[in-house]
């Protein structure tokens, strides 16, 4: 056996021993995550039943549930009158429809399903932290999202955030694996008898397609994630250590994978609206919600119900969407100063330490949420300062936050829209936490992003 082979064997044995050491801790953490979320599901269900309504946040939840019922019973995927066929992406209603088909028309059962999804998100956060930095980092990141009260409570609401987070984390993991596993080595390792093999093209193409497919899955839940496809493709072009041709092929396969996932939805939309729509026909009203003379930075869709342009003006769903887009852009071009002011207000709402609902719950609860968000923000900044990350690590931990911040500076801002991107951000915060602890102990320089510890 050569020296290089012996070193590889020893490294594999050490990695296996380290994985075995962490398994009980991770298992315990996942059990805690599931128990907390089931408890939250019970409490939320009891609260809404006492209040005499099925959902805590009724507007969006009612719409998702009605669409899910129609999928489960084989009816047209449409809602409201006149019918809206492309109002919501089908990703989340499909999950609810599966729950309805298996457990019946039972909202509490759906909450339990979402509790399991939220628990899976905690485990995926651990996996992301382990790949980006080390297992210990993944554990602390998963710990944060496991016990964060906002994440616990939000995971069992009949809203799309948890299901979107699940797909987003899968897509981020696929991107990290693509860049890390299929890049050519930077240099020969010491004592190596021969140059390490360059990863073959076939598996690279497969992994690139999978990354795109998973991004498409996330977009089917939350259309605002579509710009991430461009960022991920650019990340591959700049970070994958291969020839320009191979990098371009990888980025193209990623785009193709996403297109394959979205194509059936777009084809269905073309059949019912005569227009190829790859996302939804709600972007126009949403944009006008953010850019109109009465806009405050928060969502207020009363104008849509008051105007009823589809019923009163006879507009099709596509025409209605274009109608509000034109009005939004007209306002923006006529009031650029107000648009900038609203962008700052929306950023403040997006980055707010606590949701507006906590202001009515008392200062103690609000202070707790402020402390949790401040801790995450400070530790994430420390993670940036530590520089214990590589290019793909910073892309997947900070990129989603910046993307969603920019998107919601255009549309409307809310803490609710930030919650999914806190999962990858917690990985950067865990890097910062470990760096601060080691720095205090005088050994901050001993840790590296590739360490298995």
Short mmCIF file of C-alpha atoms in Angstrom, two decimals, residues 5-330:
data_model
loop_
_atom_site.label_atom_id
_atom_site.label_comp_id
_atom_site.label_asym_id
_atom_site.label_seq_id
_atom_site.Cartn_x
_atom_site.Cartn_y
_atom_site.Cartn_z
CA UNK A 5 -3.26 5.34 0.18
CA UNK A 6 -2.38 4.89 3.84
CA UNK A 7 -3.06 8.58 4.52
CA UNK A 8 -6.40 8.38 2.73
CA UNK A 9 -7.38 5.29 4.73
CA UNK A 10 -6.42 6.94 8.01
CA UNK A 11 -8.42 10.06 7.10
CA UNK A 12 -11.47 7.94 6.23
CA UNK A 13 -11.22 6.07 9.53
CA UNK A 14 -10.92 9.34 11.47
CA UNK A 15 -13.92 10.80 9.65
CA UNK A 16 -15.98 7.67 10.38
CA UNK A 17 -15.02 7.80 14.07
CA UNK A 18 -15.96 11.48 14.26
CA UNK A 19 -19.31 10.84 12.56
CA UNK A 20 -20.08 8.08 15.07
CA UNK A 21 -19.25 10.45 17.93
CA UNK A 22 -21.73 13.06 16.70
CA UNK A 23 -24.61 10.72 15.80
CA UNK A 24 -26.15 10.54 19.32
CA UNK A 25 -26.04 14.32 19.73
CA UNK A 26 -27.64 14.94 16.36
CA UNK A 27 -30.30 12.30 17.01
CA UNK A 28 -31.13 13.92 20.35
CA UNK A 29 -31.31 17.33 18.70
CA UNK A 30 -33.70 16.10 16.00
CA UNK A 31 -35.95 14.48 18.63
CA UNK A 32 -36.04 17.76 20.56
CA UNK A 33 -36.88 19.65 17.35
CA UNK A 34 -39.77 17.31 16.59
CA UNK A 35 -41.17 17.35 20.13
CA UNK A 36 -41.09 21.16 20.28
CA UNK A 37 -42.88 21.45 16.96
CA UNK A 38 -45.55 18.91 17.82
CA UNK A 39 -46.16 20.82 21.07
CA UNK A 40 -46.46 24.01 19.02
CA UNK A 41 -48.93 22.31 16.67
CA UNK A 42 -51.09 21.30 19.63
CA UNK A 43 -50.99 24.79 21.15
CA UNK A 44 -51.78 26.55 17.86
CA UNK A 45 -54.61 24.14 17.09
CA UNK A 46 -56.12 24.66 20.54
CA UNK A 47 -55.83 28.43 20.16
CA UNK A 48 -57.55 28.62 16.77
CA UNK A 49 -60.31 26.25 17.87
CA UNK A 50 -60.99 28.42 20.92
CA UNK A 51 -61.07 31.44 18.61
CA UNK A 52 -63.59 29.69 16.34
CA UNK A 53 -61.49 29.71 13.18
CA UNK A 54 -59.36 27.08 11.38
CA UNK A 55 -56.16 29.09 10.86
CA UNK A 56 -54.05 31.54 12.82
CA UNK A 57 -53.27 33.67 9.74
CA UNK A 58 -56.44 33.21 7.74
CA UNK A 59 -55.95 35.01 4.41
CA UNK A 60 -53.13 33.02 2.85
CA UNK A 61 -53.87 29.81 4.78
CA UNK A 62 -57.49 29.69 3.61
CA UNK A 63 -56.37 30.05 0.00
CA UNK A 64 -53.73 27.34 0.27
CA UNK A 65 -56.16 24.95 1.96
CA UNK A 66 -58.90 25.50 -0.61
CA UNK A 67 -56.47 24.85 -3.46
CA UNK A 68 -55.22 21.72 -1.68
CA UNK A 69 -58.78 20.45 -1.30
CA UNK A 70 -59.34 20.93 -5.02
CA UNK A 71 -56.17 19.02 -5.89
CA UNK A 72 -57.12 16.23 -3.50
CA UNK A 73 -60.60 15.90 -5.01
CA UNK A 74 -59.54 16.29 -8.65
CA UNK A 75 -61.16 19.68 -9.23
CA UNK A 76 -59.74 22.57 -11.27
CA UNK A 77 -56.78 24.29 -9.65
CA UNK A 78 -58.54 27.66 -9.34
CA UNK A 79 -59.85 29.93 -6.64
CA UNK A 80 -62.12 32.98 -6.28
CA UNK A 81 -64.62 34.45 -8.71
CA UNK A 82 -63.84 35.22 -11.46
CA UNK A 83 -61.61 32.12 -11.34
CA UNK A 84 -57.91 32.68 -10.67
CA UNK A 85 -55.96 29.79 -12.19
CA UNK A 86 -52.39 31.04 -11.65
CA UNK A 87 -52.71 32.81 -8.32
CA UNK A 88 -50.53 30.47 -6.26
CA UNK A 89 -47.60 28.24 -7.14
CA UNK A 90 -48.62 24.58 -6.71
CA UNK A 91 -45.74 23.39 -4.51
CA UNK A 92 -47.30 24.00 -1.10
CA UNK A 93 -50.90 23.07 -2.03
CA UNK A 94 -49.55 19.75 -3.33
CA UNK A 95 -48.08 18.99 0.10
CA UNK A 96 -51.36 19.89 1.80
CA UNK A 97 -53.28 17.84 -0.75
CA UNK A 98 -51.12 14.80 0.08
CA UNK A 99 -51.97 15.31 3.76
CA UNK A 100 -55.68 15.55 2.92
CA UNK A 101 -55.57 12.39 0.81
CA UNK A 102 -53.81 10.44 3.57
CA UNK A 103 -55.31 11.89 6.77
CA UNK A 104 -58.54 13.45 5.53
CA UNK A 105 -59.68 17.05 5.65
CA UNK A 106 -57.87 17.59 8.95
CA UNK A 107 -55.92 20.79 9.57
CA UNK A 108 -54.27 19.43 12.72
CA UNK A 109 -52.87 16.48 10.75
CA UNK A 110 -51.42 18.95 8.27
CA UNK A 111 -49.79 20.80 11.16
CA UNK A 112 -48.11 17.57 12.25
CA UNK A 113 -46.87 17.03 8.69
CA UNK A 114 -45.45 20.56 8.75
CA UNK A 115 -43.86 19.84 12.14
CA UNK A 116 -42.01 16.94 10.51
CA UNK A 117 -40.98 19.21 7.63
CA UNK A 118 -39.72 21.82 10.12
CA UNK A 119 -37.73 19.12 11.91
CA UNK A 120 -36.21 18.03 8.60
CA UNK A 121 -35.13 21.63 8.04
CA UNK A 122 -33.18 21.50 11.31
CA UNK A 123 -31.39 18.35 10.14
CA UNK A 124 -30.66 19.90 6.73
CA UNK A 125 -29.17 22.92 8.51
CA UNK A 126 -26.82 20.54 10.32
CA UNK A 127 -25.84 18.96 7.01
CA UNK A 128 -25.23 22.35 5.42
CA UNK A 129 -23.04 23.49 8.31
CA UNK A 130 -21.10 20.23 8.20
CA UNK A 131 -20.36 20.59 4.50
CA UNK A 132 -19.58 24.29 4.59
CA UNK A 133 -17.37 24.16 7.70
CA UNK A 134 -17.43 21.21 10.13
CA UNK A 135 -19.81 18.97 12.07
CA UNK A 136 -19.56 21.06 15.22
CA UNK A 137 -20.61 24.12 13.24
CA UNK A 138 -23.54 22.23 11.77
CA UNK A 139 -24.61 21.13 15.23
CA UNK A 140 -24.65 24.66 16.66
CA UNK A 141 -26.46 26.01 13.60
CA UNK A 142 -29.07 23.28 13.93
CA UNK A 143 -29.34 23.99 17.64
CA UNK A 144 -30.21 27.62 16.94
CA UNK A 145 -33.01 26.85 14.49
CA UNK A 146 -34.25 23.97 16.68
CA UNK A 147 -34.96 26.13 19.73
CA UNK A 148 -35.73 29.46 18.03
CA UNK A 149 -39.33 30.27 19.10
CA UNK A 150 -40.18 31.94 15.78
CA UNK A 151 -39.03 28.92 13.81
CA UNK A 152 -40.89 26.54 16.09
CA UNK A 153 -44.16 28.46 15.85
CA UNK A 154 -43.93 29.32 12.18
CA UNK A 155 -43.22 25.72 11.19
CA UNK A 156 -46.74 24.56 12.15
CA UNK A 157 -48.71 27.39 10.57
CA UNK A 158 -50.48 26.49 7.32
CA UNK A 159 -48.13 28.74 5.37
CA UNK A 160 -45.51 27.93 2.76
CA UNK A 161 -42.38 29.05 4.65
CA UNK A 162 -41.37 25.68 6.14
CA UNK A 163 -41.93 23.76 2.90
CA UNK A 164 -39.99 26.40 0.98
CA UNK A 165 -37.15 26.28 3.53
CA UNK A 166 -36.94 22.52 3.06
CA UNK A 167 -36.46 22.82 -0.72
CA UNK A 168 -34.17 25.81 -0.44
CA UNK A 169 -31.82 23.97 1.95
CA UNK A 170 -31.78 20.95 -0.36
CA UNK A 171 -30.80 23.20 -3.27
CA UNK A 172 -28.05 24.88 -1.22
CA UNK A 173 -26.65 21.49 -0.22
CA UNK A 174 -26.64 20.39 -3.85
CA UNK A 175 -24.76 23.54 -4.86
CA UNK A 176 -22.11 23.06 -2.15
CA UNK A 177 -21.61 19.42 -3.17
CA UNK A 178 -21.31 20.44 -6.81
CA UNK A 179 -18.57 23.00 -6.21
CA UNK A 180 -16.70 21.06 -3.52
CA UNK A 181 -16.76 17.56 -5.00
CA UNK A 182 -16.34 18.28 -8.68
CA UNK A 183 -13.65 20.94 -8.63
CA UNK A 184 -10.17 20.00 -9.71
CA UNK A 185 -7.71 19.98 -6.77
CA UNK A 186 -5.87 23.25 -6.25
CA UNK A 187 -2.52 21.54 -5.72
CA UNK A 188 -0.96 18.17 -5.10
CA UNK A 189 -1.15 17.00 -1.48
CA UNK A 190 2.16 16.38 0.31
CA UNK A 191 3.61 12.85 -0.04
CA UNK A 192 1.19 12.06 -2.88
CA UNK A 193 2.51 9.49 -5.35
CA UNK A 194 0.41 10.79 -8.21
CA UNK A 195 -1.89 13.63 -9.07
CA UNK A 196 -5.44 13.08 -7.72
CA UNK A 197 -8.00 12.19 -10.33
CA UNK A 198 -10.10 15.02 -11.73
CA UNK A 199 -13.83 14.28 -11.16
CA UNK A 200 -15.40 12.86 -14.31
CA UNK A 201 -17.86 14.77 -16.46
CA UNK A 202 -20.88 12.46 -16.18
CA UNK A 203 -21.41 12.76 -12.41
CA UNK A 204 -20.75 16.50 -12.62
CA UNK A 205 -23.54 16.91 -15.19
CA UNK A 206 -25.87 14.80 -13.03
CA UNK A 207 -25.12 16.84 -9.90
CA UNK A 208 -25.59 20.10 -11.84
CA UNK A 209 -28.98 18.95 -13.09
CA UNK A 210 -30.00 17.92 -9.58
CA UNK A 211 -29.02 21.34 -8.23
CA UNK A 212 -31.25 22.96 -10.84
CA UNK A 213 -34.10 20.53 -10.18
CA UNK A 214 -34.04 21.37 -6.47
CA UNK A 215 -34.01 25.09 -7.20
CA UNK A 216 -37.05 24.48 -9.41
CA UNK A 217 -38.73 22.65 -6.54
CA UNK A 218 -38.17 25.68 -4.29
CA UNK A 219 -39.52 28.03 -6.97
CA UNK A 220 -42.69 25.93 -7.22
CA UNK A 221 -43.27 26.89 -3.59
CA UNK A 222 -41.97 30.46 -3.58
CA UNK A 223 -41.59 32.19 -7.00
CA UNK A 224 -39.40 34.92 -5.50
CA UNK A 225 -36.60 32.36 -5.34
CA UNK A 226 -36.25 32.21 -9.12
CA UNK A 227 -33.46 34.87 -9.23
CA UNK A 228 -31.38 32.48 -7.12
CA UNK A 229 -30.98 30.34 -10.23
CA UNK A 230 -28.96 33.14 -11.84
CA UNK A 231 -26.86 33.62 -8.68
CA UNK A 232 -26.21 29.89 -8.37
CA UNK A 233 -25.23 29.62 -12.04
CA UNK A 234 -22.85 32.57 -11.64
CA UNK A 235 -21.46 30.90 -8.52
CA UNK A 236 -20.67 27.79 -10.53
CA UNK A 237 -19.03 29.86 -13.28
CA UNK A 238 -16.76 31.63 -10.78
CA UNK A 239 -16.18 28.99 -8.09
CA UNK A 240 -15.99 25.63 -9.87
CA UNK A 241 -12.34 24.88 -10.57
CA UNK A 242 -12.66 23.45 -14.07
CA UNK A 243 -12.24 24.73 -17.59
CA UNK A 244 -14.50 27.51 -18.86
CA UNK A 245 -16.29 25.02 -21.11
CA UNK A 246 -17.03 22.62 -18.26
CA UNK A 247 -18.13 25.43 -15.94
CA UNK A 248 -20.46 26.71 -18.65
CA UNK A 249 -21.82 23.20 -19.18
CA UNK A 250 -22.46 22.82 -15.44
CA UNK A 251 -24.26 26.17 -15.21
CA UNK A 252 -26.31 25.31 -18.30
CA UNK A 253 -27.32 21.94 -16.85
CA UNK A 254 -28.43 23.70 -13.68
CA UNK A 255 -30.64 26.06 -15.66
CA UNK A 256 -31.97 23.13 -17.70
CA UNK A 257 -32.82 21.18 -14.54
CA UNK A 258 -34.83 24.09 -13.17
CA UNK A 259 -36.58 24.55 -16.53
CA UNK A 260 -37.60 20.88 -16.63
CA UNK A 261 -39.29 21.22 -13.23
CA UNK A 262 -41.12 24.44 -14.09
CA UNK A 263 -42.09 23.44 -17.65
CA UNK A 264 -45.20 21.35 -16.78
CA UNK A 265 -46.56 24.21 -14.66
CA UNK A 266 -45.88 26.73 -17.45
CA UNK A 267 -47.48 24.43 -20.05
CA UNK A 268 -50.57 24.05 -17.87
CA UNK A 269 -50.74 27.84 -17.49
CA UNK A 270 -50.47 28.26 -21.26
CA UNK A 271 -53.44 25.92 -21.64
CA UNK A 272 -55.67 27.85 -19.23
CA UNK A 273 -54.52 31.44 -19.91
CA UNK A 274 -52.98 31.32 -23.43
CA UNK A 275 -49.73 32.64 -21.94
CA UNK A 276 -46.57 30.82 -20.90
CA UNK A 277 -46.21 31.76 -17.24
CA UNK A 278 -43.42 30.00 -15.33
CA UNK A 279 -44.27 31.51 -11.93
CA UNK A 280 -47.64 33.09 -11.05
CA UNK A 281 -49.98 35.89 -12.07
CA UNK A 282 -49.85 37.62 -8.72
CA UNK A 283 -46.62 39.57 -9.21
CA UNK A 284 -48.49 42.58 -10.61
CA UNK A 285 -50.78 43.17 -7.61
CA UNK A 286 -47.88 42.33 -5.28
CA UNK A 287 -45.70 44.91 -6.98
CA UNK A 288 -48.46 47.51 -6.80
CA UNK A 289 -48.86 46.64 -3.13
CA UNK A 290 -45.30 47.86 -2.68
CA UNK A 291 -45.42 50.77 -5.14
CA UNK A 292 -48.62 52.81 -4.93
CA UNK A 293 -49.63 56.23 -3.55
CA UNK A 294 -50.84 54.70 -0.27
CA UNK A 295 -48.01 52.20 0.20
CA UNK A 296 -46.51 51.96 3.69
CA UNK A 297 -44.01 49.13 3.19
CA UNK A 298 -46.39 46.59 4.75
CA UNK A 299 -48.90 44.53 2.81
CA UNK A 300 -52.34 46.03 2.32
CA UNK A 301 -54.24 44.39 -0.53
CA UNK A 302 -57.57 46.12 0.09
CA UNK A 303 -57.17 47.99 -3.18
CA UNK A 304 -57.48 44.68 -5.05
CA UNK A 305 -60.79 43.78 -3.39
CA UNK A 306 -62.11 47.32 -3.76
CA UNK A 307 -61.27 47.72 -7.44
CA UNK A 308 -62.27 44.24 -8.68
CA UNK A 309 -60.73 44.96 -12.08
CA UNK A 310 -61.35 41.44 -13.40
CA UNK A 311 -65.08 41.54 -12.68
CA UNK A 312 -65.74 45.24 -13.34
CA UNK A 313 -63.44 45.79 -16.33
CA UNK A 314 -63.66 42.30 -17.80
CA UNK A 315 -59.89 41.74 -17.66
CA UNK A 316 -58.43 38.27 -17.91
CA UNK A 317 -56.12 37.05 -15.17
CA UNK A 318 -53.08 37.80 -17.33
CA UNK A 319 -54.40 41.26 -18.25
CA UNK A 320 -55.13 42.01 -14.59
CA UNK A 321 -51.56 41.14 -13.68
CA UNK A 322 -50.17 43.38 -16.44
CA UNK A 323 -52.58 46.15 -15.43
CA UNK A 324 -51.16 46.36 -11.92
CA UNK A 325 -47.58 46.01 -13.13
CA UNK A 326 -48.03 49.04 -15.39
CA UNK A 327 -49.57 51.07 -12.59
CA UNK A 328 -46.75 50.09 -10.22
CA UNK A 329 -44.03 51.08 -12.71
CA UNK A 330 -45.86 54.31 -13.51
#
